[in-house]
Amino acid sequence: MESCPLFPILEEMMLESDNFLAEQLMWMVSDRLFQRLDTERAIEYILKTYLNDLPDEPQWVDGSGLSRHNLVTPRSMVALFEKIYRMVPDEQLFDLLPTGGVSGTIKTSYQAQTPYIFAKTGTMSNHHSLVGLIKTKSGKLYCFAFMNSNYPYKASVVRREMEKVMVMVRDML
């Protein structure tokens, strides 16, 4: 199997939130590890090998993130994002993540003269999540996870309320 540069693939998956690509990558991981397409086995391996130190054990059933059966706590999402932050150089990570008011799935949200939100979204009917980094006016970076579910209105209402909180955090810390 011939490899290709990882950055363009991750960029497509993260900025445009390409769940199909994420599922394909999980199959590729399974094929590389076990020479067969077995997502369940690949997930089990990843959980035991790389994610065994998350504070709460995830319930993870597919590679795309589109299943309502994938369950991960906000605390574990923050821990996972902290792992990524320690592994990927800042500039490369910021290039991969949607940036509030600038790029990707949050291009029209979190707008500011200086970008302050760098985060991945997850949205399905009546569920909206945002996990990533917030840069405060003092220059500090914090990992965060917003996970909203079972709300009876449009996601845009939830996003506006989340934005109010994020502006307060940005300005106060």
PDB file of C-alpha atoms in Angstrom:
ATOM      1  CA  MET A   1       0.000   0.000   0.000  1.00  0.00           C
ATOM      2  CA  GLU A   2       1.428   3.344  -1.025  1.00  0.00           C
ATOM      3  CA  SER A   3       1.101   6.159   1.463  1.00  0.00           C
ATOM      4  CA  CYS A   4       0.252   9.785   0.845  1.00  0.00           C
ATOM      5  CA  PRO A   5       0.906  12.865   2.976  1.00  0.00           C
ATOM      6  CA  LEU A   6      -1.229  12.851   6.097  1.00  0.00           C
ATOM      7  CA  PHE A   7      -1.766  16.617   6.441  1.00  0.00           C
ATOM      8  CA  PRO A   8      -4.042  17.088   3.358  1.00  0.00           C
ATOM      9  CA  ILE A   9      -6.204  14.149   4.449  1.00  0.00           C
ATOM     10  CA  LEU A  10      -6.565  15.457   7.998  1.00  0.00           C
ATOM     11  CA  GLU A  11      -7.241  18.949   6.688  1.00  0.00           C
ATOM     12  CA  GLU A  12     -10.119  17.703   4.530  1.00  0.00           C
ATOM     13  CA  MET A  13     -11.533  15.636   7.372  1.00  0.00           C
ATOM     14  CA  MET A  14     -11.257  18.368  10.002  1.00  0.00           C
ATOM     15  CA  LEU A  15     -12.024  21.592   8.126  1.00  0.00           C
ATOM     16  CA  GLU A  16     -14.895  20.259   6.058  1.00  0.00           C
ATOM     17  CA  SER A  17     -16.000  17.690   8.636  1.00  0.00           C
ATOM     18  CA  ASP A  18     -15.823  14.834   6.156  1.00  0.00           C
ATOM     19  CA  ASN A  19     -17.311  11.894   8.052  1.00  0.00           C
ATOM     20  CA  PHE A  20     -17.087   9.588   5.037  1.00  0.00           C
ATOM     21  CA  LEU A  21     -13.325  10.155   4.909  1.00  0.00           C
ATOM     22  CA  ALA A  22     -13.066   9.481   8.640  1.00  0.00           C
ATOM     23  CA  GLU A  23     -14.800   6.137   8.160  1.00  0.00           C
ATOM     24  CA  GLN A  24     -12.472   5.278   5.265  1.00  0.00           C
ATOM     25  CA  LEU A  25      -9.432   6.079   7.422  1.00  0.00           C
ATOM     26  CA  MET A  26     -10.729   3.760  10.132  1.00  0.00           C
ATOM     27  CA  TRP A  27     -10.998   0.965   7.565  1.00  0.00           C
ATOM     28  CA  MET A  28      -7.447   1.714   6.415  1.00  0.00           C
ATOM     29  CA  VAL A  29      -6.211   1.510  10.010  1.00  0.00           C
ATOM     30  CA  SER A  30      -7.971  -1.828  10.405  1.00  0.00           C
ATOM     31  CA  ASP A  31      -6.488  -3.114   7.154  1.00  0.00           C
ATOM     32  CA  ARG A  32      -2.990  -2.002   8.148  1.00  0.00           C
ATOM     33  CA  LEU A  33      -3.242  -3.517  11.642  1.00  0.00           C
ATOM     34  CA  PHE A  34      -5.098  -6.748  10.900  1.00  0.00           C
ATOM     35  CA  GLN A  35      -5.075  -7.156   7.096  1.00  0.00           C
ATOM     36  CA  ARG A  36      -8.870  -7.064   7.119  1.00  0.00           C
ATOM     37  CA  LEU A  37     -11.667  -4.511   7.337  1.00  0.00           C
ATOM     38  CA  ASP A  38     -12.779  -4.811  10.942  1.00  0.00           C
ATOM     39  CA  THR A  39     -13.683  -1.430  12.417  1.00  0.00           C
ATOM     40  CA  GLU A  40     -14.739  -2.941  15.732  1.00  0.00           C
ATOM     41  CA  ARG A  41     -11.357  -4.618  16.215  1.00  0.00           C
ATOM     42  CA  ALA A  42      -9.482  -1.452  15.183  1.00  0.00           C
ATOM     43  CA  ILE A  43     -11.469   0.638  17.650  1.00  0.00           C
ATOM     44  CA  GLU A  44     -10.776  -1.875  20.419  1.00  0.00           C
ATOM     45  CA  TYR A  45      -7.041  -1.740  19.599  1.00  0.00           C
ATOM     46  CA  ILE A  46      -6.953   2.082  19.570  1.00  0.00           C
ATOM     47  CA  LEU A  47      -8.849   2.286  22.866  1.00  0.00           C
ATOM     48  CA  LYS A  48      -6.460  -0.160  24.571  1.00  0.00           C
ATOM     49  CA  THR A  49      -3.258   1.167  23.007  1.00  0.00           C
ATOM     50  CA  TYR A  50      -3.668   4.932  22.676  1.00  0.00           C
ATOM     51  CA  LEU A  51      -6.736   6.005  24.627  1.00  0.00           C
ATOM     52  CA  ASN A  52      -6.494   3.837  27.734  1.00  0.00           C
ATOM     53  CA  ASP A  53      -5.754   6.893  29.879  1.00  0.00           C
ATOM     54  CA  LEU A  54      -8.930   8.853  29.095  1.00  0.00           C
ATOM     55  CA  PRO A  55     -10.773   9.769  32.291  1.00  0.00           C
ATOM     56  CA  ASP A  56     -13.998   8.071  31.159  1.00  0.00           C
ATOM     57  CA  GLU A  57     -14.103   5.057  28.853  1.00  0.00           C
ATOM     58  CA  PRO A  58     -15.755   5.984  25.558  1.00  0.00           C
ATOM     59  CA  GLN A  59     -18.464   3.952  23.907  1.00  0.00           C
ATOM     60  CA  TRP A  60     -17.175   3.999  20.328  1.00  0.00           C
ATOM     61  CA  VAL A  61     -18.887   2.032  17.564  1.00  0.00           C
ATOM     62  CA  ASP A  62     -17.859   3.532  14.204  1.00  0.00           C
ATOM     63  CA  GLY A  63     -15.187   5.607  12.535  1.00  0.00           C
ATOM     64  CA  SER A  64     -17.391   8.343  11.157  1.00  0.00           C
ATOM     65  CA  GLY A  65     -18.799   9.790  14.360  1.00  0.00           C
ATOM     66  CA  LEU A  66     -22.280   9.729  12.850  1.00  0.00           C
ATOM     67  CA  SER A  67     -23.730   7.123  15.159  1.00  0.00           C
ATOM     68  CA  ARG A  68     -25.794   8.152  18.154  1.00  0.00           C
ATOM     69  CA  HIS A  69     -24.214   5.120  19.812  1.00  0.00           C
ATOM     70  CA  ASN A  70     -20.800   6.838  19.986  1.00  0.00           C
ATOM     71  CA  LEU A  71     -20.716   8.243  23.509  1.00  0.00           C
ATOM     72  CA  VAL A  72     -17.803  10.263  24.895  1.00  0.00           C
ATOM     73  CA  THR A  73     -17.890  12.576  27.890  1.00  0.00           C
ATOM     74  CA  PRO A  74     -16.795  16.215  27.635  1.00  0.00           C
ATOM     75  CA  ARG A  75     -14.022  15.426  30.123  1.00  0.00           C
ATOM     76  CA  SER A  76     -12.633  12.700  27.852  1.00  0.00           C
ATOM     77  CA  MET A  77     -12.951  14.942  24.795  1.00  0.00           C
ATOM     78  CA  VAL A  78     -10.841  17.582  26.542  1.00  0.00           C
ATOM     79  CA  ALA A  79      -8.286  14.930  27.541  1.00  0.00           C
ATOM     80  CA  LEU A  80      -8.170  13.665  23.948  1.00  0.00           C
ATOM     81  CA  PHE A  81      -7.733  17.156  22.589  1.00  0.00           C
ATOM     82  CA  GLU A  82      -4.930  17.817  25.098  1.00  0.00           C
ATOM     83  CA  LYS A  83      -3.166  14.690  23.737  1.00  0.00           C
ATOM     84  CA  ILE A  84      -3.482  16.049  20.200  1.00  0.00           C
ATOM     85  CA  TYR A  85      -2.263  19.472  21.329  1.00  0.00           C
ATOM     86  CA  ARG A  86       0.885  17.930  22.852  1.00  0.00           C
ATOM     87  CA  MET A  87       1.599  15.905  19.690  1.00  0.00           C
ATOM     88  CA  VAL A  88       0.956  18.395  16.895  1.00  0.00           C
ATOM     89  CA  PRO A  89       2.907  21.671  16.580  1.00  0.00           C
ATOM     90  CA  ASP A  90       0.707  24.744  17.200  1.00  0.00           C
ATOM     91  CA  GLU A  91       0.827  26.193  13.704  1.00  0.00           C
ATOM     92  CA  GLN A  92       0.044  22.858  12.089  1.00  0.00           C
ATOM     93  CA  LEU A  93      -2.806  22.222  14.524  1.00  0.00           C
ATOM     94  CA  PHE A  94      -4.286  25.677  13.935  1.00  0.00           C
ATOM     95  CA  ASP A  95      -4.132  25.042  10.166  1.00  0.00           C
ATOM     96  CA  LEU A  96      -6.029  21.775  10.583  1.00  0.00           C
ATOM     97  CA  LEU A  97      -8.807  23.108  12.781  1.00  0.00           C
ATOM     98  CA  PRO A  98     -11.772  25.155  11.677  1.00  0.00           C
ATOM     99  CA  THR A  99     -11.166  28.738  12.850  1.00  0.00           C
ATOM    100  CA  GLY A 100     -13.976  30.944  14.088  1.00  0.00           C
ATOM    101  CA  GLY A 101     -14.894  33.560  11.496  1.00  0.00           C
ATOM    102  CA  VAL A 102     -12.215  32.276   9.093  1.00  0.00           C
ATOM    103  CA  SER A 103     -12.506  28.663   7.954  1.00  0.00           C
ATOM    104  CA  GLY A 104     -14.267  25.350   7.998  1.00  0.00           C
ATOM    105  CA  THR A 105     -17.454  24.548   9.816  1.00  0.00           C
ATOM    106  CA  ILE A 106     -17.240  27.634  12.075  1.00  0.00           C
ATOM    107  CA  LYS A 107     -16.446  30.166   9.357  1.00  0.00           C
ATOM    108  CA  THR A 108     -19.653  32.101  10.043  1.00  0.00           C
ATOM    109  CA  SER A 109     -19.518  31.789  13.850  1.00  0.00           C
ATOM    110  CA  TYR A 110     -17.183  33.101  16.554  1.00  0.00           C
ATOM    111  CA  GLN A 111     -16.163  36.056  14.392  1.00  0.00           C
ATOM    112  CA  ALA A 112     -13.659  38.517  15.830  1.00  0.00           C
ATOM    113  CA  GLN A 113     -10.908  40.835  14.651  1.00  0.00           C
ATOM    114  CA  THR A 114      -8.411  38.299  16.005  1.00  0.00           C
ATOM    115  CA  PRO A 115      -9.522  34.652  15.737  1.00  0.00           C
ATOM    116  CA  TYR A 116      -9.937  33.031  19.132  1.00  0.00           C
ATOM    117  CA  ILE A 117     -11.724  29.706  18.536  1.00  0.00           C
ATOM    118  CA  PHE A 118      -9.999  26.761  16.847  1.00  0.00           C
ATOM    119  CA  ALA A 119     -12.308  23.779  17.096  1.00  0.00           C
ATOM    120  CA  LYS A 120     -13.991  20.774  15.549  1.00  0.00           C
ATOM    121  CA  THR A 121     -17.764  20.651  15.355  1.00  0.00           C
ATOM    122  CA  GLY A 122     -20.091  17.718  15.585  1.00  0.00           C
ATOM    123  CA  THR A 123     -23.728  18.236  14.685  1.00  0.00           C
ATOM    124  CA  MET A 124     -26.651  15.869  14.243  1.00  0.00           C
ATOM    125  CA  SER A 125     -30.325  16.580  14.759  1.00  0.00           C
ATOM    126  CA  ASN A 126     -30.774  18.055  18.236  1.00  0.00           C
ATOM    127  CA  HIS A 127     -27.095  17.496  19.112  1.00  0.00           C
ATOM    128  CA  HIS A 128     -24.290  20.014  18.670  1.00  0.00           C
ATOM    129  CA  SER A 129     -20.744  19.791  20.004  1.00  0.00           C
ATOM    130  CA  LEU A 130     -17.647  21.928  19.738  1.00  0.00           C
ATOM    131  CA  VAL A 131     -14.245  20.717  20.960  1.00  0.00           C
ATOM    132  CA  GLY A 132     -10.987  22.582  20.614  1.00  0.00           C
ATOM    133  CA  LEU A 133      -8.925  25.525  21.762  1.00  0.00           C
ATOM    134  CA  ILE A 134      -9.872  28.997  22.877  1.00  0.00           C
ATOM    135  CA  LYS A 135      -7.260  31.743  22.875  1.00  0.00           C
ATOM    136  CA  THR A 136      -7.926  34.382  25.523  1.00  0.00           C
ATOM    137  CA  LYS A 137      -7.122  38.065  25.253  1.00  0.00           C
ATOM    138  CA  SER A 138      -4.213  37.468  27.635  1.00  0.00           C
ATOM    139  CA  GLY A 139      -2.805  35.006  25.075  1.00  0.00           C
ATOM    140  CA  LYS A 140      -3.452  31.795  27.034  1.00  0.00           C
ATOM    141  CA  LEU A 141      -4.808  28.700  25.291  1.00  0.00           C
ATOM    142  CA  TYR A 142      -7.392  26.457  26.907  1.00  0.00           C
ATOM    143  CA  CYS A 143      -8.894  23.186  25.695  1.00  0.00           C
ATOM    144  CA  PHE A 144     -12.666  23.009  25.960  1.00  0.00           C
ATOM    145  CA  ALA A 145     -15.614  20.803  25.072  1.00  0.00           C
ATOM    146  CA  PHE A 146     -19.184  22.013  24.616  1.00  0.00           C
ATOM    147  CA  MET A 147     -21.625  19.145  24.179  1.00  0.00           C
ATOM    148  CA  ASN A 148     -25.300  19.977  23.806  1.00  0.00           C
ATOM    149  CA  SER A 149     -28.030  17.419  23.274  1.00  0.00           C
ATOM    150  CA  ASN A 150     -31.775  16.969  23.196  1.00  0.00           C
ATOM    151  CA  TYR A 151     -32.616  20.617  22.587  1.00  0.00           C
ATOM    152  CA  PRO A 152     -35.968  21.327  20.880  1.00  0.00           C
ATOM    153  CA  TYR A 153     -34.855  24.127  18.515  1.00  0.00           C
ATOM    154  CA  LYS A 154     -32.366  24.876  15.758  1.00  0.00           C
ATOM    155  CA  ALA A 155     -28.624  24.411  16.308  1.00  0.00           C
ATOM    156  CA  SER A 156     -28.112  28.100  15.464  1.00  0.00           C
ATOM    157  CA  VAL A 157     -29.782  29.025  18.779  1.00  0.00           C
ATOM    158  CA  VAL A 158     -27.358  26.782  20.667  1.00  0.00           C
ATOM    159  CA  ARG A 159     -24.373  28.159  18.731  1.00  0.00           C
ATOM    160  CA  ARG A 160     -25.325  31.751  19.590  1.00  0.00           C
ATOM    161  CA  GLU A 161     -25.503  30.905  23.305  1.00  0.00           C
ATOM    162  CA  MET A 162     -22.195  29.037  23.133  1.00  0.00           C
ATOM    163  CA  GLU A 163     -20.640  32.061  21.456  1.00  0.00           C
ATOM    164  CA  LYS A 164     -21.744  34.305  24.332  1.00  0.00           C
ATOM    165  CA  VAL A 165     -19.992  32.003  26.797  1.00  0.00           C
ATOM    166  CA  MET A 166     -16.844  31.780  24.667  1.00  0.00           C
ATOM    167  CA  VAL A 167     -16.631  35.579  24.337  1.00  0.00           C
ATOM    168  CA  MET A 168     -16.864  35.866  28.142  1.00  0.00           C
ATOM    169  CA  VAL A 169     -14.104  33.273  28.608  1.00  0.00           C
ATOM    170  CA  ARG A 170     -11.925  34.953  25.949  1.00  0.00           C
ATOM    171  CA  ASP A 171     -12.302  38.360  27.613  1.00  0.00           C
ATOM    172  CA  MET A 172     -12.027  37.301  31.263  1.00  0.00           C
ATOM    173  CA  LEU A 173      -9.037  34.933  31.290  1.00  0.00           C
TER     174      LEU A 173
END
